[in-house]
CSV table of C-alpha atoms and ligand atoms in Angstrom, one decimal:
chain,number,residue,atom,x,y,z
U,1,MET,CA,105.6,79.0,111.5
U,2,LYS,CA,104.0,81.3,114.0
U,3,ILE,CA,105.2,85.0,114.4
U,4,LEU,CA,104.4,87.1,117.4
U,5,PHE,CA,104.2,90.8,116.8
U,6,PHE,CA,104.7,93.4,119.5
U,7,SER,CA,103.7,97.1,119.6
U,8,ALA,CA,101.2,96.1,116.9
U,9,LYS,CA,98.8,98.8,115.6
U,10,PRO,CA,95.8,98.3,113.3
U,11,TYR,CA,97.8,99.4,110.3
U,12,ASP,CA,100.5,96.9,111.1
U,13,ARG,CA,97.9,94.1,111.2
U,14,ASP,CA,96.3,95.3,107.9
U,15,PHE,CA,99.6,95.5,106.0
U,16,PHE,CA,101.1,92.3,107.3
U,17,GLU,CA,98.0,90.2,106.9
U,18,ARG,CA,97.7,91.4,103.3
U,19,SER,CA,101.3,90.7,102.4
U,20,ASN,CA,101.4,87.4,104.3
U,21,LYS,CA,99.1,85.8,101.8
U,22,THR,CA,102.3,85.0,99.8
U,23,TYR,CA,103.9,83.2,102.8
U,24,GLY,CA,101.1,81.7,104.8
U,25,PHE,CA,102.8,82.3,108.2
U,26,GLU,CA,100.6,82.3,111.3
U,27,LEU,CA,100.5,85.9,112.7
U,28,GLU,CA,99.6,86.9,116.2
U,29,PHE,CA,99.5,90.6,117.2
U,30,TRP,CA,100.1,92.0,120.7
U,31,GLU,CA,99.6,95.7,121.3
U,32,THR,CA,102.0,95.9,124.2
U,33,HIS,CA,105.7,96.7,123.9
U,34,LEU,CA,108.2,93.9,124.2
U,35,GLY,CA,110.2,94.3,127.4
U,36,PRO,CA,110.9,92.6,130.8
U,37,HIS,CA,107.3,93.3,131.9
U,38,VAL,CA,105.8,91.0,129.3
U,39,VAL,CA,108.4,88.5,128.0
U,40,ASP,CA,107.4,85.9,130.6
U,41,ALA,CA,103.9,85.8,129.2
U,42,ILE,CA,105.1,84.3,125.9
U,43,LYS,CA,103.9,80.7,125.7
U,44,LYS,CA,106.9,78.3,125.4
U,45,ASP,CA,107.5,76.5,122.1
U,46,THR,CA,104.6,78.3,120.4
U,47,TYR,CA,106.3,81.0,118.2
U,48,LYS,CA,109.4,80.8,116.1
U,49,ALA,CA,109.8,84.5,115.5
U,50,VAL,CA,109.0,87.8,117.2
U,51,CYS,CA,108.5,91.0,115.2
U,52,VAL,CA,109.3,94.2,117.0
U,53,PHE,CA,109.5,97.9,116.5
U,54,VAL,CA,111.5,101.0,117.5
U,55,ASN,CA,110.5,101.2,121.2
U,56,ASP,CA,110.5,97.5,122.1
U,57,LYS,CA,113.3,96.8,124.6
U,58,LEU,CA,115.5,93.9,123.7
U,59,THR,CA,117.7,93.8,126.7
U,60,ALA,CA,120.0,90.8,127.5
U,61,GLN,CA,117.4,89.5,130.0
U,62,VAL,CA,114.6,89.8,127.4
U,63,ILE,CA,116.7,88.0,124.8
U,64,ALA,CA,117.6,85.2,127.2
U,65,THR,CA,113.9,84.6,128.0
U,66,LEU,CA,113.0,84.7,124.3
U,67,ALA,CA,115.6,82.0,123.7
U,68,GLU,CA,114.2,79.9,126.5
U,69,LYS,CA,110.7,80.3,125.0
U,70,GLY,CA,111.9,78.7,121.8
U,71,ILE,CA,112.2,81.9,119.7
U,72,LYS,CA,114.7,81.5,116.9
U,73,TYR,CA,114.3,84.8,115.0
U,74,ILE,CA,113.9,88.4,115.9
U,75,ALA,CA,112.7,90.6,113.1
U,76,LEU,CA,112.9,94.4,113.6
U,77,ARG,CA,110.4,96.1,111.4
U,78,CYS,CA,112.6,99.3,111.4
U,79,ALA,CA,116.1,100.3,110.4
U,80,GLY,CA,117.7,101.4,113.7
U,81,PHE,CA,118.7,98.7,116.2
U,82,ASN,CA,119.9,100.8,119.2
U,83,ASN,CA,117.2,99.0,121.3
U,84,VAL,CA,118.8,95.6,120.9
U,85,ASP,CA,121.6,93.9,122.9
U,86,LEU,CA,123.4,92.4,119.9
U,87,ASP,CA,125.9,90.5,122.0
U,88,ALA,CA,123.0,88.7,123.8
U,89,VAL,CA,121.4,87.8,120.5
U,90,LYS,CA,124.7,86.2,119.4
U,91,LYS,CA,125.2,84.5,122.8
U,92,HIS,CA,121.8,82.8,122.6
U,93,GLY,CA,122.2,81.7,119.0
U,94,LEU,CA,119.3,83.8,117.8
U,95,ARG,CA,119.1,85.4,114.3
U,96,LEU,CA,118.2,89.0,113.9
U,97,CYS,CA,117.0,90.9,110.9
U,98,ARG,CA,115.9,94.5,110.2
U,99,VAL,CA,114.7,96.6,107.3
U,100,PRO,CA,117.9,98.4,106.3
U,101,ALA,CA,116.2,100.7,103.8
U,102,TYR,CA,112.5,101.1,103.0
U,103,SER,CA,111.9,104.7,102.0
U,104,PRO,CA,114.6,107.2,103.0
U,105,GLN,CA,112.5,109.8,101.1
U,106,ALA,CA,109.7,109.3,103.6
U,107,VAL,CA,111.9,110.3,106.5
U,108,ALA,CA,113.7,113.1,104.6
U,109,GLU,CA,110.5,114.6,103.3
U,110,HIS,CA,109.1,114.6,106.9
U,111,ALA,CA,112.2,116.5,108.1
U,112,VAL,CA,111.6,119.0,105.4
U,113,ALA,CA,107.9,119.2,106.3
U,114,MET,CA,108.9,120.0,109.9
U,115,LEU,CA,111.4,122.6,108.8
U,116,LEU,CA,108.8,124.4,106.5
U,117,THR,CA,106.1,124.2,109.2
U,118,LEU,CA,108.3,125.8,111.8
U,119,ASN,CA,109.7,128.4,109.5
U,120,ARG,CA,106.5,129.5,107.7
U,121,LYS,CA,104.2,128.7,110.6
U,122,THR,CA,101.5,127.0,108.5
U,123,HIS,CA,100.2,125.2,111.6
U,124,LYS,CA,99.4,128.5,113.2
U,125,ALA,CA,98.0,130.0,109.9
U,126,TYR,CA,95.7,126.9,109.6
U,127,ASN,CA,94.2,127.5,113.0
U,128,ARG,CA,94.0,131.3,112.6
U,129,THR,CA,92.2,131.4,109.2
U,130,ARG,CA,89.6,128.8,110.4
U,131,GLU,CA,88.8,131.4,113.1
U,132,GLN,CA,88.6,134.1,110.4
U,133,ASN,CA,91.8,135.7,111.7
U,134,PHE,CA,93.7,136.7,108.7
U,135,SER,CA,96.3,138.8,110.5
U,136,LEU,CA,100.0,138.1,109.7
U,137,ASN,CA,101.4,139.2,113.0
U,138,GLY,CA,103.9,136.6,114.3
U,139,LEU,CA,103.9,134.5,111.1
U,140,MET,CA,107.0,135.9,109.5
U,141,GLY,CA,109.5,133.3,108.4
U,142,PHE,CA,112.8,133.4,106.4
U,143,ASN,CA,113.8,132.3,102.9
U,144,LEU,CA,115.5,128.9,102.8
U,145,TYR,CA,117.2,130.0,99.6
U,146,LYS,CA,120.9,130.6,100.2
U,147,LYS,CA,120.7,129.5,103.9
U,148,THR,CA,123.4,127.1,105.1
U,149,VAL,CA,121.9,123.7,106.0
U,150,GLY,CA,124.1,121.3,108.1
U,151,VAL,CA,123.4,117.6,107.7
U,152,ILE,CA,124.7,115.3,110.4
U,153,GLY,CA,124.9,111.8,108.9
U,154,THR,CA,124.8,111.3,105.1
U,155,GLY,CA,123.5,107.8,104.8
U,156,LYS,CA,120.4,106.9,102.9
U,157,ILE,CA,118.1,109.4,104.6
U,158,GLY,CA,120.8,112.1,104.9
U,159,ILE,CA,121.4,111.8,101.1
U,160,ALA,CA,117.7,112.2,100.3
U,161,PHE,CA,117.5,115.2,102.7
U,162,CYS,CA,120.6,116.9,101.1
U,163,LYS,CA,119.2,116.6,97.6
U,164,ILE,CA,115.9,118.2,98.7
U,165,MET,CA,117.7,121.1,100.3
U,166,LEU,CA,119.8,121.6,97.3
U,167,GLY,CA,116.6,122.0,95.3
U,168,PHE,CA,115.6,124.9,97.6
U,169,GLY,CA,118.9,126.6,96.7
U,170,CYS,CA,120.5,126.1,100.1
U,171,LYS,CA,124.2,125.8,100.7
U,172,VAL,CA,124.5,122.3,102.1
U,173,ILE,CA,127.4,121.2,104.4
U,174,ALA,CA,127.6,117.8,106.0
U,175,PHE,CA,129.4,115.8,108.7
U,176,ASP,CA,129.8,112.1,108.5
U,177,PRO,CA,132.9,109.9,109.2
U,178,PHE,CA,132.3,108.4,105.7
U,179,GLU,CA,132.1,111.0,102.9
U,180,ASN,CA,129.7,110.3,100.0
U,181,GLU,CA,131.3,111.0,96.6
U,182,GLU,CA,127.9,111.5,94.8
U,183,LEU,CA,127.0,114.3,97.3
U,184,LYS,CA,130.4,115.9,96.8
U,185,LYS,CA,129.8,116.0,93.1
U,186,LEU,CA,126.4,117.6,93.7
U,187,GLY,CA,128.2,120.5,95.6
U,188,ILE,CA,127.9,119.4,99.2
U,189,THR,CA,130.9,120.2,101.3
U,190,TYR,CA,132.0,117.9,104.1
U,191,VAL,CA,133.2,119.8,107.2
U,192,THR,CA,134.0,118.8,110.8
U,193,PHE,CA,131.3,118.5,113.4
U,194,ASN,CA,132.5,121.7,115.1
U,195,ASP,CA,132.5,123.7,111.9
U,196,LEU,CA,129.1,122.4,110.9
U,197,ILE,CA,127.4,123.4,114.2
U,198,LYS,CA,129.1,126.8,114.1
U,199,THR,CA,128.1,127.8,110.6
U,200,ALA,CA,124.7,126.1,109.8
U,201,ASP,CA,121.5,128.1,110.0
U,202,ILE,CA,119.6,124.8,110.0
U,203,ILE,CA,120.8,121.5,111.4
U,204,SER,CA,119.2,118.2,110.6
U,205,LEU,CA,120.2,115.0,112.3
U,206,HIS,CA,120.3,111.8,110.2
U,207,CYS,CA,122.9,109.6,112.0
U,208,PRO,CA,122.0,106.5,114.0
U,209,LEU,CA,122.2,106.6,117.8
U,210,THR,CA,125.2,104.8,119.1
U,211,ALA,CA,127.0,104.5,122.4
U,212,ASP,CA,129.4,107.2,121.2
U,213,ASN,CA,127.0,109.9,120.1
U,214,LYS,CA,124.4,109.9,122.9
U,215,TYR,CA,123.6,113.6,123.6
U,216,LEU,CA,125.6,114.8,120.6
U,217,ILE,CA,123.5,117.9,120.9
U,218,ASN,CA,124.1,119.1,124.4
U,219,GLN,CA,124.7,122.3,126.4
U,220,ASN,CA,128.2,122.7,124.9
U,221,SER,CA,127.3,122.0,121.2
U,222,LEU,CA,124.2,124.1,121.5
U,223,ALA,CA,126.3,127.0,122.8
U,224,GLU,CA,128.5,126.7,119.7
U,225,MET,CA,125.6,127.0,117.3
U,226,LYS,CA,124.5,130.2,115.6
U,227,LYS,CA,122.0,132.1,117.6
U,228,ASN,CA,118.7,131.5,116.0
U,229,VAL,CA,119.5,128.0,114.7
U,230,THR,CA,116.7,125.7,113.5
U,231,LEU,CA,117.2,122.2,114.7
U,232,ILE,CA,115.4,119.1,113.3
U,233,ASN,CA,115.7,115.6,114.7
U,234,THR,CA,114.1,112.7,112.9
U,235,SER,CA,116.7,110.2,113.9
U,236,ARG,CA,116.7,109.1,117.6
U,237,GLY,CA,115.7,111.1,120.6
U,238,ALA,CA,118.8,110.6,122.7
U,239,LEU,CA,120.9,112.3,120.1
U,240,ILE,CA,119.6,115.5,121.9
U,241,ASN,CA,119.9,116.2,125.6
U,242,THR,CA,116.3,117.3,126.1
U,243,LYS,CA,117.0,119.3,129.3
U,244,ASP,CA,119.8,121.2,127.6
U,245,ALA,CA,117.6,121.9,124.6
U,246,ILE,CA,114.9,123.3,126.9
U,247,GLU,CA,117.5,125.7,128.5
U,248,ALA,CA,118.6,126.8,125.0
U,249,LEU,CA,115.0,127.4,124.0
U,250,LYS,CA,114.4,129.4,127.1
U,251,VAL,CA,117.3,131.8,126.3
U,252,GLY,CA,116.4,132.1,122.6
U,253,GLN,CA,119.6,130.2,121.4
U,254,ILE,CA,117.3,128.0,119.3
U,255,LEU,CA,115.0,129.7,116.9
U,256,SER,CA,112.9,126.5,116.3
U,257,LEU,CA,113.1,122.9,117.2
U,258,GLY,CA,111.4,120.1,115.3
U,259,ILE,CA,111.5,116.6,116.8
U,260,ASP,CA,109.9,113.4,115.5
U,261,VAL,CA,111.8,111.4,118.1
U,262,TYR,CA,112.2,111.9,121.9
U,263,GLU,CA,114.5,110.3,124.4
U,264,GLN,CA,111.6,109.1,126.6
U,265,GLU,CA,109.3,108.4,123.7
U,266,GLU,CA,108.5,104.8,124.5
U,267,LYS,CA,106.2,105.9,127.3
U,268,LEU,CA,104.3,108.3,125.0
U,269,PHE,CA,104.5,107.8,121.3
U,270,PHE,CA,102.2,105.6,119.2
U,271,LYS,CA,99.5,105.9,121.9
U,272,ASP,CA,96.4,108.1,122.3
U,273,LEU,CA,97.0,109.8,125.7
U,274,SER,CA,94.6,112.6,125.1
U,275,GLY,CA,92.6,111.8,128.2
U,276,SER,CA,95.6,111.1,130.4
U,277,ILE,CA,97.8,113.1,132.7
U,278,ILE,CA,101.3,113.0,131.4
U,279,SER,CA,103.9,112.8,134.1
U,280,ASP,CA,106.9,113.6,131.8
U,281,ASP,CA,107.6,117.3,132.5
U,282,ASP,CA,110.2,117.6,129.8
U,283,ILE,CA,107.9,116.8,126.9
U,284,GLN,CA,105.2,119.0,128.4
U,285,ARG,CA,107.8,121.9,128.7
U,286,LEU,CA,108.9,121.3,125.2
U,287,MET,CA,105.4,121.4,123.8
U,288,SER,CA,104.7,124.7,125.7
U,289,PHE,CA,107.1,126.5,123.5
U,290,PRO,CA,105.5,128.2,120.5
U,291,ASN,CA,108.6,127.4,118.4
U,292,VAL,CA,108.7,123.7,119.0
U,293,LEU,CA,107.0,121.1,116.8
U,294,VAL,CA,106.7,117.6,118.1
U,295,THR,CA,105.5,114.7,115.9
U,296,GLY,CA,105.2,111.2,117.3
U,297,HIS,CA,107.8,109.2,115.3
U,298,GLN,CA,105.8,109.4,112.1
U,299,ALA,CA,108.5,110.3,109.7
U,300,PHE,CA,108.6,106.8,108.3
U,301,PHE,CA,104.8,106.6,108.0
U,302,THR,CA,103.9,106.6,104.3
U,303,GLU,CA,102.0,104.0,102.3
U,304,GLU,CA,105.2,103.3,100.3
U,305,ALA,CA,107.4,102.9,103.4
U,306,LEU,CA,105.0,100.6,105.2
U,307,THR,CA,104.5,98.4,102.1
U,308,GLU,CA,108.3,98.1,101.8
U,309,ILE,CA,108.8,97.4,105.6
U,310,VAL,CA,106.3,94.6,105.5
U,311,ALA,CA,107.6,93.0,102.3
U,312,SER,CA,111.2,93.1,103.6
U,313,THR,CA,110.4,91.8,107.1
U,314,LEU,CA,108.4,88.8,105.8
U,315,ALA,CA,111.0,88.1,103.1
U,316,SER,CA,113.8,88.1,105.7
U,317,ILE,CA,112.0,85.8,108.1
U,318,PHE,CA,111.3,83.5,105.2
U,319,ALA,CA,114.9,83.5,104.2
U,320,LEU,CA,116.2,82.9,107.7
U,321,ASN,CA,113.7,80.0,108.2
U,322,ASN,CA,114.9,78.5,104.9
U,323,ASN,CA,118.6,79.1,105.6
U,324,GLU,CA,118.9,81.4,102.6
U,325,ASN,CA,120.3,84.9,102.3
U,326,PRO,CA,117.7,87.6,101.8
U,327,SER,CA,117.9,89.7,98.7
U,328,ASP,CA,119.4,92.6,100.8
U,329,ILE,CA,122.3,91.1,102.8
U,330,ASN,CA,122.2,94.2,105.1
U,331,ALA,CA,118.9,93.0,106.4
U,332,ILE,CA,120.7,90.3,108.5
U,333,LEU,CA,122.4,91.8,111.6
U,334,VAL,CA,123.2,88.6,113.4
M,401,NAI,P1,122.3,104.8,107.2
M,401,NAI,O1,123.0,103.7,108.0
M,401,NAI,O2,122.0,104.7,105.8
M,401,NAI,O3,123.2,106.2,107.4
M,401,NAI,C1,123.6,106.6,108.7
M,401,NAI,C2,124.9,107.5,108.4
M,401,NAI,O4,125.2,108.1,109.6
M,401,NAI,C3,126.1,106.8,107.9
M,401,NAI,O5,126.6,107.4,106.7
M,401,NAI,C4,127.1,106.8,109.0
M,401,NAI,O6,128.4,106.9,108.6
M,401,NAI,C5,126.6,108.1,109.7
M,401,NAI,N1,127.0,108.3,111.1
M,401,NAI,C6,127.2,107.4,112.0
M,401,NAI,N2,127.5,107.9,113.2
M,401,NAI,C7,127.6,109.3,113.0
M,401,NAI,C8,128.0,110.4,113.8
M,401,NAI,N3,128.3,110.3,115.1
M,401,NAI,N4,128.0,111.6,113.2
M,401,NAI,C9,127.7,111.7,111.9
M,401,NAI,N5,127.4,110.7,111.1
M,401,NAI,C10,127.3,109.5,111.6
M,401,NAI,O7,121.0,105.2,108.0
M,401,NAI,P2,119.6,105.9,107.5
M,401,NAI,O8,118.8,104.8,106.8
M,401,NAI,O9,120.0,107.1,106.7
M,401,NAI,O10,118.9,106.2,108.9
M,401,NAI,C11,119.5,107.2,109.8
M,401,NAI,C12,118.7,107.1,111.1
M,401,NAI,O11,117.4,107.6,110.9
M,401,NAI,C13,118.5,105.7,111.6
M,401,NAI,O12,119.6,105.2,112.3
M,401,NAI,C14,117.3,105.9,112.5
M,401,NAI,O13,117.7,106.2,113.8
M,401,NAI,C15,116.6,107.1,111.9
M,401,NAI,N6,115.3,106.7,111.4
M,401,NAI,C16,114.2,107.4,111.8
M,401,NAI,C17,112.9,107.1,111.3
M,401,NAI,C18,111.7,107.9,111.7
M,401,NAI,O14,110.6,107.5,111.4
M,401,NAI,N7,111.8,109.0,112.5
M,401,NAI,C19,112.7,106.1,110.3
M,401,NAI,C20,114.0,105.5,109.9
M,401,NAI,C21,115.2,105.8,110.4
């Protein structure tokens, strides 16, 4: 069986080729995103599966063309599936798998890294001391100890994040339509969304992007937050209305903003654009603020997580191809 990879980077090739020794699939790697611009270039009846990532666009039209080309399986090598038209997958009789959990700690730890960097300004200190500037002016942070941390979404990543913040001695409050009993026993209090945004000093987003929560963080919710709130988003870019966040930063409503995801990220992230002119004014404006930290969707990017992503993706494709259930039933979406 031949699998065609999209958005493939050198590390994807390395990890998949290594792990594929067990399965012996034929692997072909394309660097381009999957989307309407390229789907016609897929040779008919050549590949049985495509393997895609977070910014590949699986619209109804793309899925219809994949079906025409003889593709049977779509394997998402990520957890989120907001980029896939699930109805179209069903309509064309394709099967869809994802990696439901690979390393929640990888993402949670990155969210904490962003919070600590923004707060204690280690990125600035690094540059300063290399220039023999040991001045502390402008580097003052605040203690995390006893601060109120609001966690939106207490699934696998949110749970890992909550536990780390408890270790810092923070008061952790959470909002999720489904309350987690283990977290409650650990001392985490569930509150409404409105109470969370009004009382938290730090807010971290760990819910998926759905049709209902696009721009959850917008002009109105930002106005309800404590002045000087720190906001971290490692989930999906469109949970935050970027233009509204820029306005809130301009008036000092937000103390610091850390984003690993961005609503227009597919044009930017995972690419070296250091020699290019970037036409996206919003990301350029965001990066002009001294209190904004942008990372390029790297929260998942640890050795452990990539190993698990690759193992789970290949195992799910193998299971689908053999009409079996994979070991984690949540891996199969359609
Ligand atoms: P999960 O499915 O285990 O948990 C999501 C939780 O969010 C669930 O408890 C659900 O009830 C809750 N939720 C759903 N809608 C909500 C809303 N409107 N408000 C509050 N809570 C809501 O998902 P997991 O594994 O914890 O991942 C969360 C998200 O993190 C993914 O959907 C994905 O977008 C993002 N992610 C980002 C990565 C990165 O590298 N930056 C890597 C992996 C995931």
